[in-house]
Amino acid sequence: MTRTSALMRVVALTAIYLLVLTSLHPGDILTGVVLSGIFVAAARRIRPLGPSPAAPWFRRLVGVPALVGGTLVDVAVSTWRTALWCLNLRRTRPGLVTVPIPACGAPSAAAWGVRVGITPDTVVVDLDEERGRMLLHVIDARDPDAVRAEQLRSYERRQRRVFP
Amino acid sequence: MISVVLDVIGAALLLVGLTLMTISLYGVLRLPDTFSQLHAQGLATGPGVLAVLASSVATENAAIITFAVLAIVFVTLTSPVSGHAIARSARHRGRRRQVE
């Protein structure tokens, strides 16, 4: 993490802190800066995420609507499937499926994990970006190849531009 | 007019959120193993909570809506992580039991 990106993180966290307090009192700003600084320093020591994706930021920014909109669609579809499954209106066979993930950095793998994890019909059990695989528990594991294809298609269409 | 529309949207989102939470509770009680229960609880901690928070648009209060947006971002980032942590420990526990 460069000094600039660390500074950006401190500023962003301080802004969130002040938004939560809805205050611009100098004491609150100082407390926010100190707390954010401690948090950013601690997070860096606990587990550095590695370099950010090399793609230019404006190209990544263009992909954000597709990422957010596509993820919302995924969540809505997955919510419907899971609700039917919970109510026993949809018979499936839940199980574990290993999904190969393309060579990507830790930030990209983490984004993939969060994106998949927010949909209720998939739970991320293990994520190994070094070996390039993700272990998922899905509510319908009758066709593991279909699950893999759906995950890879979703990565290509929604995430790749923002987190390559 | 806009106020009425926001009221309707807020009420609909609240209804959807509470329905999802109820289904989630039923699923957690009915389903047999930890992994399956995680899918059920994912309904409440993901879309359920998000819908309830999004229903704050009906208040038309900037402060409340800002808090709700911050909470939505927080829940979106933390809910998958907590689900992953529970799933991972469930898998390790299952492996340990097999070894024993």
mmCIF file of C-alpha atoms in Angstrom:
data_model
loop_
_atom_site.group_PDB
_atom_site.id
_atom_site.type_symbol
_atom_site.label_atom_id
_atom_site.label_comp_id
_atom_site.label_asym_id
_atom_site.label_seq_id
_atom_site.Cartn_x
_atom_site.Cartn_y
_atom_site.Cartn_z
ATOM 1 C CA MET A 1 0.000 0.000 0.000
ATOM 2 C CA THR A 2 1.490 3.351 -1.045
ATOM 3 C CA ARG A 3 1.426 6.419 1.159
ATOM 4 C CA THR A 4 -1.218 8.024 -1.101
ATOM 5 C CA SER A 5 -3.563 5.055 -0.931
ATOM 6 C CA ALA A 6 -3.116 4.842 2.857
ATOM 7 C CA LEU A 7 -3.987 8.546 3.081
ATOM 8 C CA MET A 8 -7.057 8.013 0.860
ATOM 9 C CA ARG A 9 -8.218 5.225 3.159
ATOM 10 C CA VAL A 10 -7.784 7.398 6.247
ATOM 11 C CA VAL A 11 -9.764 10.199 4.563
ATOM 12 C CA ALA A 12 -12.546 7.801 3.473
ATOM 13 C CA LEU A 13 -12.830 6.214 6.928
ATOM 14 C CA THR A 14 -12.834 9.631 8.609
ATOM 15 C CA ALA A 15 -15.600 10.754 6.244
ATOM 16 C CA ILE A 16 -17.677 7.691 7.183
ATOM 17 C CA TYR A 17 -17.039 8.356 10.886
ATOM 18 C CA LEU A 18 -18.186 11.973 10.534
ATOM 19 C CA LEU A 19 -21.237 10.902 8.508
ATOM 20 C CA VAL A 20 -22.251 8.507 11.269
ATOM 21 C CA LEU A 21 -21.825 11.246 13.880
ATOM 22 C CA THR A 22 -23.323 13.886 11.532
ATOM 23 C CA SER A 23 -20.806 16.307 12.963
ATOM 24 C CA LEU A 24 -17.982 18.535 11.706
ATOM 25 C CA HIS A 25 -16.749 19.495 15.160
ATOM 26 C CA PRO A 26 -12.904 19.776 15.171
ATOM 27 C CA GLY A 27 -12.685 17.313 18.081
ATOM 28 C CA ASP A 28 -14.727 14.744 16.157
ATOM 29 C CA ILE A 29 -12.594 15.246 13.026
ATOM 30 C CA LEU A 30 -9.418 14.730 15.063
ATOM 31 C CA THR A 31 -10.836 11.600 16.731
ATOM 32 C CA GLY A 32 -11.896 10.268 13.316
ATOM 33 C CA VAL A 33 -8.427 10.853 11.816
ATOM 34 C CA VAL A 34 -6.688 9.176 14.774
ATOM 35 C CA LEU A 35 -9.055 6.157 14.803
ATOM 36 C CA SER A 36 -8.848 5.780 11.004
ATOM 37 C CA GLY A 37 -5.047 6.019 11.091
ATOM 38 C CA ILE A 38 -4.832 3.305 13.747
ATOM 39 C CA PHE A 39 -7.286 1.129 11.809
ATOM 40 C CA VAL A 40 -5.459 1.505 8.472
ATOM 41 C CA ALA A 41 -2.068 0.797 10.079
ATOM 42 C CA ALA A 42 -3.429 -2.255 11.928
ATOM 43 C CA ALA A 43 -5.168 -3.627 8.818
ATOM 44 C CA ARG A 44 -1.925 -3.286 6.863
ATOM 45 C CA ARG A 45 -0.023 -5.323 9.438
ATOM 46 C CA ILE A 46 -2.685 -8.003 9.867
ATOM 47 C CA ARG A 47 -2.896 -8.984 6.215
ATOM 48 C CA PRO A 48 -1.734 -6.879 3.292
ATOM 49 C CA LEU A 49 -4.063 -7.408 0.340
ATOM 50 C CA GLY A 50 -1.299 -6.901 -2.203
ATOM 51 C CA PRO A 51 -1.223 -4.539 -5.168
ATOM 52 C CA SER A 52 -4.456 -3.175 -6.635
ATOM 53 C CA PRO A 53 -5.506 -4.345 -10.118
ATOM 54 C CA ALA A 54 -3.363 -2.813 -12.864
ATOM 55 C CA ALA A 55 -6.301 -1.643 -15.036
ATOM 56 C CA PRO A 56 -6.799 2.160 -15.292
ATOM 57 C CA TRP A 57 -9.224 3.496 -12.676
ATOM 58 C CA PHE A 58 -11.595 5.146 -15.217
ATOM 59 C CA ARG A 59 -12.003 1.839 -17.077
ATOM 60 C CA ARG A 60 -12.743 0.130 -13.774
ATOM 61 C CA LEU A 61 -15.212 2.895 -12.849
ATOM 62 C CA VAL A 62 -17.156 2.342 -16.090
ATOM 63 C CA GLY A 63 -17.780 -1.262 -15.027
ATOM 64 C CA VAL A 64 -19.265 -0.336 -11.617
ATOM 65 C CA PRO A 65 -22.927 0.010 -12.812
ATOM 66 C CA ALA A 66 -22.765 -3.456 -14.416
ATOM 67 C CA LEU A 67 -21.216 -4.877 -11.241
ATOM 68 C CA VAL A 68 -23.782 -3.320 -8.890
ATOM 69 C CA GLY A 69 -26.800 -3.853 -11.185
ATOM 70 C CA GLY A 70 -25.765 -7.392 -12.091
ATOM 71 C CA THR A 71 -25.161 -8.285 -8.449
ATOM 72 C CA LEU A 72 -28.618 -6.924 -7.531
ATOM 73 C CA VAL A 73 -30.168 -9.142 -10.237
ATOM 74 C CA ASP A 74 -28.179 -12.136 -8.929
ATOM 75 C CA VAL A 75 -29.345 -11.408 -5.371
ATOM 76 C CA ALA A 76 -33.007 -11.115 -6.449
ATOM 77 C CA VAL A 77 -32.950 -14.387 -8.444
ATOM 78 C CA SER A 78 -31.045 -16.194 -5.720
ATOM 79 C CA THR A 79 -33.409 -14.884 -3.018
ATOM 80 C CA TRP A 80 -36.418 -16.255 -4.911
ATOM 81 C CA ARG A 81 -34.758 -19.685 -5.362
ATOM 82 C CA THR A 82 -33.666 -19.880 -1.717
ATOM 83 C CA ALA A 83 -37.063 -18.785 -0.383
ATOM 84 C CA LEU A 84 -38.791 -21.546 -2.392
ATOM 85 C CA TRP A 85 -36.185 -24.041 -1.197
ATOM 86 C CA CYS A 86 -36.627 -23.022 2.462
ATOM 87 C CA LEU A 87 -40.392 -23.454 2.136
ATOM 88 C CA ASN A 88 -39.855 -26.916 0.589
ATOM 89 C CA LEU A 89 -41.502 -25.805 -2.670
ATOM 90 C CA ARG A 90 -38.363 -26.549 -4.686
ATOM 91 C CA ARG A 91 -36.645 -29.919 -4.390
ATOM 92 C CA THR A 92 -32.904 -29.811 -4.977
ATOM 93 C CA ARG A 93 -29.787 -31.550 -3.719
ATOM 94 C CA PRO A 94 -27.474 -29.157 -1.861
ATOM 95 C CA GLY A 95 -23.751 -29.839 -1.906
ATOM 96 C CA LEU A 96 -20.195 -28.625 -2.292
ATOM 97 C CA VAL A 97 -18.822 -27.561 -5.674
ATOM 98 C CA THR A 98 -15.238 -26.538 -6.453
ATOM 99 C CA VAL A 99 -15.092 -23.625 -8.872
ATOM 100 C CA PRO A 100 -11.784 -22.837 -10.618
ATOM 101 C CA ILE A 101 -11.032 -19.123 -10.549
ATOM 102 C CA PRO A 102 -8.752 -17.430 -13.059
ATOM 103 C CA ALA A 103 -5.362 -16.143 -11.921
ATOM 104 C CA CYS A 104 -6.195 -12.912 -10.117
ATOM 105 C CA GLY A 105 -4.869 -10.992 -7.160
ATOM 106 C CA ALA A 106 -6.154 -11.138 -3.597
ATOM 107 C CA PRO A 107 -8.399 -8.021 -3.962
ATOM 108 C CA SER A 108 -10.128 -9.559 -6.973
ATOM 109 C CA ALA A 109 -10.588 -12.909 -5.221
ATOM 110 C CA ALA A 110 -11.973 -11.117 -2.156
ATOM 111 C CA ALA A 111 -14.418 -9.162 -4.342
ATOM 112 C CA TRP A 112 -15.501 -12.425 -5.958
ATOM 113 C CA GLY A 113 -16.049 -13.973 -2.526
ATOM 114 C CA VAL A 114 -18.172 -11.034 -1.323
ATOM 115 C CA ARG A 115 -20.180 -10.919 -4.568
ATOM 116 C CA VAL A 116 -20.944 -14.630 -4.437
ATOM 117 C CA GLY A 117 -21.438 -14.661 -0.670
ATOM 118 C CA ILE A 118 -24.143 -11.970 -0.702
ATOM 119 C CA THR A 119 -26.423 -14.241 -2.781
ATOM 120 C CA PRO A 120 -28.221 -16.567 -0.355
ATOM 121 C CA ASP A 121 -28.106 -19.669 -2.577
ATOM 122 C CA THR A 122 -24.293 -19.852 -2.439
ATOM 123 C CA VAL A 123 -22.004 -19.875 0.586
ATOM 124 C CA VAL A 124 -18.253 -19.481 0.150
ATOM 125 C CA VAL A 125 -16.650 -22.288 2.199
ATOM 126 C CA ASP A 126 -13.070 -21.804 1.073
ATOM 127 C CA LEU A 127 -11.257 -19.385 -1.195
ATOM 128 C CA ASP A 128 -7.710 -20.129 -2.327
ATOM 129 C CA GLU A 129 -6.497 -17.493 -4.780
ATOM 130 C CA GLU A 130 -2.997 -19.045 -4.914
ATOM 131 C CA ARG A 131 -4.265 -22.401 -6.172
ATOM 132 C CA GLY A 132 -7.035 -20.663 -8.099
ATOM 133 C CA ARG A 133 -10.100 -22.356 -6.685
ATOM 134 C CA MET A 134 -13.139 -21.544 -4.635
ATOM 135 C CA LEU A 135 -15.190 -24.081 -2.695
ATOM 136 C CA LEU A 136 -18.886 -23.218 -2.672
ATOM 137 C CA HIS A 137 -21.872 -24.774 -0.958
ATOM 138 C CA VAL A 138 -24.881 -24.374 -3.254
ATOM 139 C CA ILE A 139 -28.518 -25.308 -2.794
ATOM 140 C CA ASP A 140 -28.585 -27.110 -6.155
ATOM 141 C CA ALA A 141 -25.470 -29.204 -6.740
ATOM 142 C CA ARG A 142 -27.064 -31.729 -9.127
ATOM 143 C CA ASP A 143 -25.053 -30.314 -12.030
ATOM 144 C CA PRO A 144 -21.659 -29.042 -10.767
ATOM 145 C CA ASP A 145 -20.549 -28.093 -14.302
ATOM 146 C CA ALA A 146 -23.544 -25.778 -14.667
ATOM 147 C CA VAL A 147 -22.642 -24.127 -11.329
ATOM 148 C CA ARG A 148 -19.035 -23.608 -12.498
ATOM 149 C CA ALA A 149 -20.163 -22.213 -15.853
ATOM 150 C CA GLU A 150 -22.629 -19.846 -14.161
ATOM 151 C CA GLN A 151 -19.973 -18.573 -11.751
ATOM 152 C CA LEU A 152 -17.416 -17.964 -14.497
ATOM 153 C CA ARG A 153 -20.009 -16.276 -16.725
ATOM 154 C CA SER A 154 -21.043 -14.049 -13.836
ATOM 155 C CA TYR A 155 -17.380 -13.107 -13.205
ATOM 156 C CA GLU A 156 -16.829 -12.256 -16.876
ATOM 157 C CA ARG A 157 -19.995 -10.200 -17.224
ATOM 158 C CA ARG A 158 -20.144 -8.429 -13.886
ATOM 159 C CA GLN A 159 -16.796 -8.291 -12.140
ATOM 160 C CA ARG A 160 -13.897 -8.574 -14.567
ATOM 161 C CA ARG A 161 -13.904 -4.952 -15.642
ATOM 162 C CA VAL A 162 -13.822 -3.589 -12.081
ATOM 163 C CA PHE A 163 -11.752 -6.305 -10.356
ATOM 164 C CA PRO A 164 -9.811 -8.089 -13.143
ATOM 165 C CA MET B 1 -47.650 12.812 -4.619
ATOM 166 C CA ILE B 2 -43.957 11.872 -4.257
ATOM 167 C CA SER B 3 -44.513 11.400 -0.550
ATOM 168 C CA VAL B 4 -47.308 8.885 -1.215
ATOM 169 C CA VAL B 5 -45.142 6.992 -3.723
ATOM 170 C CA LEU B 6 -42.263 6.848 -1.216
ATOM 171 C CA ASP B 7 -44.675 5.623 1.475
ATOM 172 C CA VAL B 8 -45.868 2.821 -0.803
ATOM 173 C CA ILE B 9 -42.288 1.868 -1.772
ATOM 174 C CA GLY B 10 -41.224 1.943 1.894
ATOM 175 C CA ALA B 11 -44.161 -0.197 2.989
ATOM 176 C CA ALA B 12 -43.554 -2.692 0.165
ATOM 177 C CA LEU B 13 -39.846 -2.977 1.041
ATOM 178 C CA LEU B 14 -40.672 -3.432 4.716
ATOM 179 C CA LEU B 15 -43.174 -6.159 3.876
ATOM 180 C CA VAL B 16 -40.673 -7.931 1.604
ATOM 181 C CA GLY B 17 -37.937 -7.698 4.249
ATOM 182 C CA LEU B 18 -40.116 -9.039 7.053
ATOM 183 C CA THR B 19 -41.445 -11.842 4.832
ATOM 184 C CA LEU B 20 -37.889 -12.874 3.935
ATOM 185 C CA MET B 21 -36.910 -12.858 7.611
ATOM 186 C CA THR B 22 -39.880 -15.053 8.486
ATOM 187 C CA ILE B 23 -39.042 -17.523 5.695
ATOM 188 C CA SER B 24 -35.434 -17.457 6.864
ATOM 189 C CA LEU B 25 -36.443 -18.312 10.437
ATOM 190 C CA TYR B 26 -38.625 -21.173 9.193
ATOM 191 C CA GLY B 27 -35.708 -22.448 7.076
ATOM 192 C CA VAL B 28 -33.224 -22.291 9.949
ATOM 193 C CA LEU B 29 -35.605 -24.321 12.142
ATOM 194 C CA ARG B 30 -36.504 -26.842 9.424
ATOM 195 C CA LEU B 31 -33.223 -27.500 7.615
ATOM 196 C CA PRO B 32 -30.979 -30.274 8.936
ATOM 197 C CA ASP B 33 -27.317 -29.185 8.697
ATOM 198 C CA THR B 34 -25.178 -26.096 9.215
ATOM 199 C CA PHE B 35 -24.550 -25.447 5.506
ATOM 200 C CA SER B 36 -28.252 -25.564 4.654
ATOM 201 C CA GLN B 37 -29.092 -23.358 7.618
ATOM 202 C CA LEU B 38 -26.500 -20.858 6.373
ATOM 203 C CA HIS B 39 -28.464 -20.498 3.123
ATOM 204 C CA ALA B 40 -31.631 -19.864 5.128
ATOM 205 C CA GLN B 41 -29.981 -17.308 7.418
ATOM 206 C CA GLY B 42 -28.490 -15.664 4.310
ATOM 207 C CA LEU B 43 -32.043 -14.644 3.383
ATOM 208 C CA ALA B 44 -32.366 -12.647 6.600
ATOM 209 C CA THR B 45 -28.842 -11.227 6.889
ATOM 210 C CA GLY B 46 -28.644 -10.301 3.203
ATOM 211 C CA PRO B 47 -31.762 -9.305 1.236
ATOM 212 C CA GLY B 48 -34.038 -9.267 4.312
ATOM 213 C CA VAL B 49 -32.031 -6.685 6.239
ATOM 214 C CA LEU B 50 -31.251 -4.722 3.064
ATOM 215 C CA ALA B 51 -34.964 -4.430 2.202
ATOM 216 C CA VAL B 52 -35.841 -3.280 5.736
ATOM 217 C CA LEU B 53 -33.031 -0.693 5.662
ATOM 218 C CA ALA B 54 -34.022 0.463 2.167
ATOM 219 C CA SER B 55 -37.576 1.046 3.431
ATOM 220 C CA SER B 56 -36.136 4.078 5.267
ATOM 221 C CA VAL B 57 -36.745 6.076 2.045
ATOM 222 C CA ALA B 58 -40.309 6.471 3.304
ATOM 223 C CA THR B 59 -39.087 8.626 6.203
ATOM 224 C CA GLU B 60 -37.852 11.316 3.743
ATOM 225 C CA ASN B 61 -35.310 12.212 6.418
ATOM 226 C CA ALA B 62 -31.783 12.745 5.019
ATOM 227 C CA ALA B 63 -30.034 11.746 8.251
ATOM 228 C CA ILE B 64 -31.974 8.474 8.591
ATOM 229 C CA ILE B 65 -31.479 7.621 4.907
ATOM 230 C CA THR B 66 -27.727 8.335 5.191
ATOM 231 C CA PHE B 67 -27.465 6.000 8.191
ATOM 232 C CA ALA B 68 -29.433 3.366 6.297
ATOM 233 C CA VAL B 69 -27.120 3.645 3.261
ATOM 234 C CA LEU B 70 -24.054 3.283 5.500
ATOM 235 C CA ALA B 71 -25.657 0.274 7.182
ATOM 236 C CA ILE B 72 -26.468 -1.252 3.773
ATOM 237 C CA VAL B 73 -22.813 -0.917 2.701
ATOM 238 C CA PHE B 74 -21.657 -2.383 6.020
ATOM 239 C CA VAL B 75 -24.084 -5.328 5.869
ATOM 240 C CA THR B 76 -23.218 -5.995 2.204
ATOM 241 C CA LEU B 77 -19.541 -6.303 3.090
ATOM 242 C CA THR B 78 -19.815 -8.154 6.408
ATOM 243 C CA SER B 79 -22.685 -10.591 5.817
ATOM 244 C CA PRO B 80 -20.776 -12.759 3.262
ATOM 245 C CA VAL B 81 -17.703 -12.736 5.513
ATOM 246 C CA SER B 82 -19.623 -13.990 8.557
ATOM 247 C CA GLY B 83 -21.315 -16.685 6.442
ATOM 248 C CA HIS B 84 -17.915 -17.751 5.113
ATOM 249 C CA ALA B 85 -16.421 -17.919 8.626
ATOM 250 C CA ILE B 86 -19.250 -20.154 9.878
ATOM 251 C CA ALA B 87 -19.095 -22.379 6.760
ATOM 252 C CA ARG B 88 -15.351 -22.751 7.067
ATOM 253 C CA SER B 89 -15.539 -23.775 10.724
ATOM 254 C CA ALA B 90 -18.379 -26.189 9.954
ATOM 255 C CA ARG B 91 -16.211 -27.861 7.320
ATOM 256 C CA HIS B 92 -13.200 -28.102 9.648
ATOM 257 C CA ARG B 93 -15.414 -29.530 12.402
ATOM 258 C CA GLY B 94 -16.794 -32.097 9.971
ATOM 259 C CA ARG B 95 -13.280 -33.119 8.927
ATOM 260 C CA ARG B 96 -12.147 -33.431 12.555
ATOM 261 C CA ARG B 97 -15.112 -35.644 13.342
ATOM 262 C CA GLN B 98 -14.241 -37.890 10.398
ATOM 263 C CA VAL B 99 -10.650 -38.238 11.672
ATOM 264 C CA GLU B 100 -11.838 -39.085 15.200
#
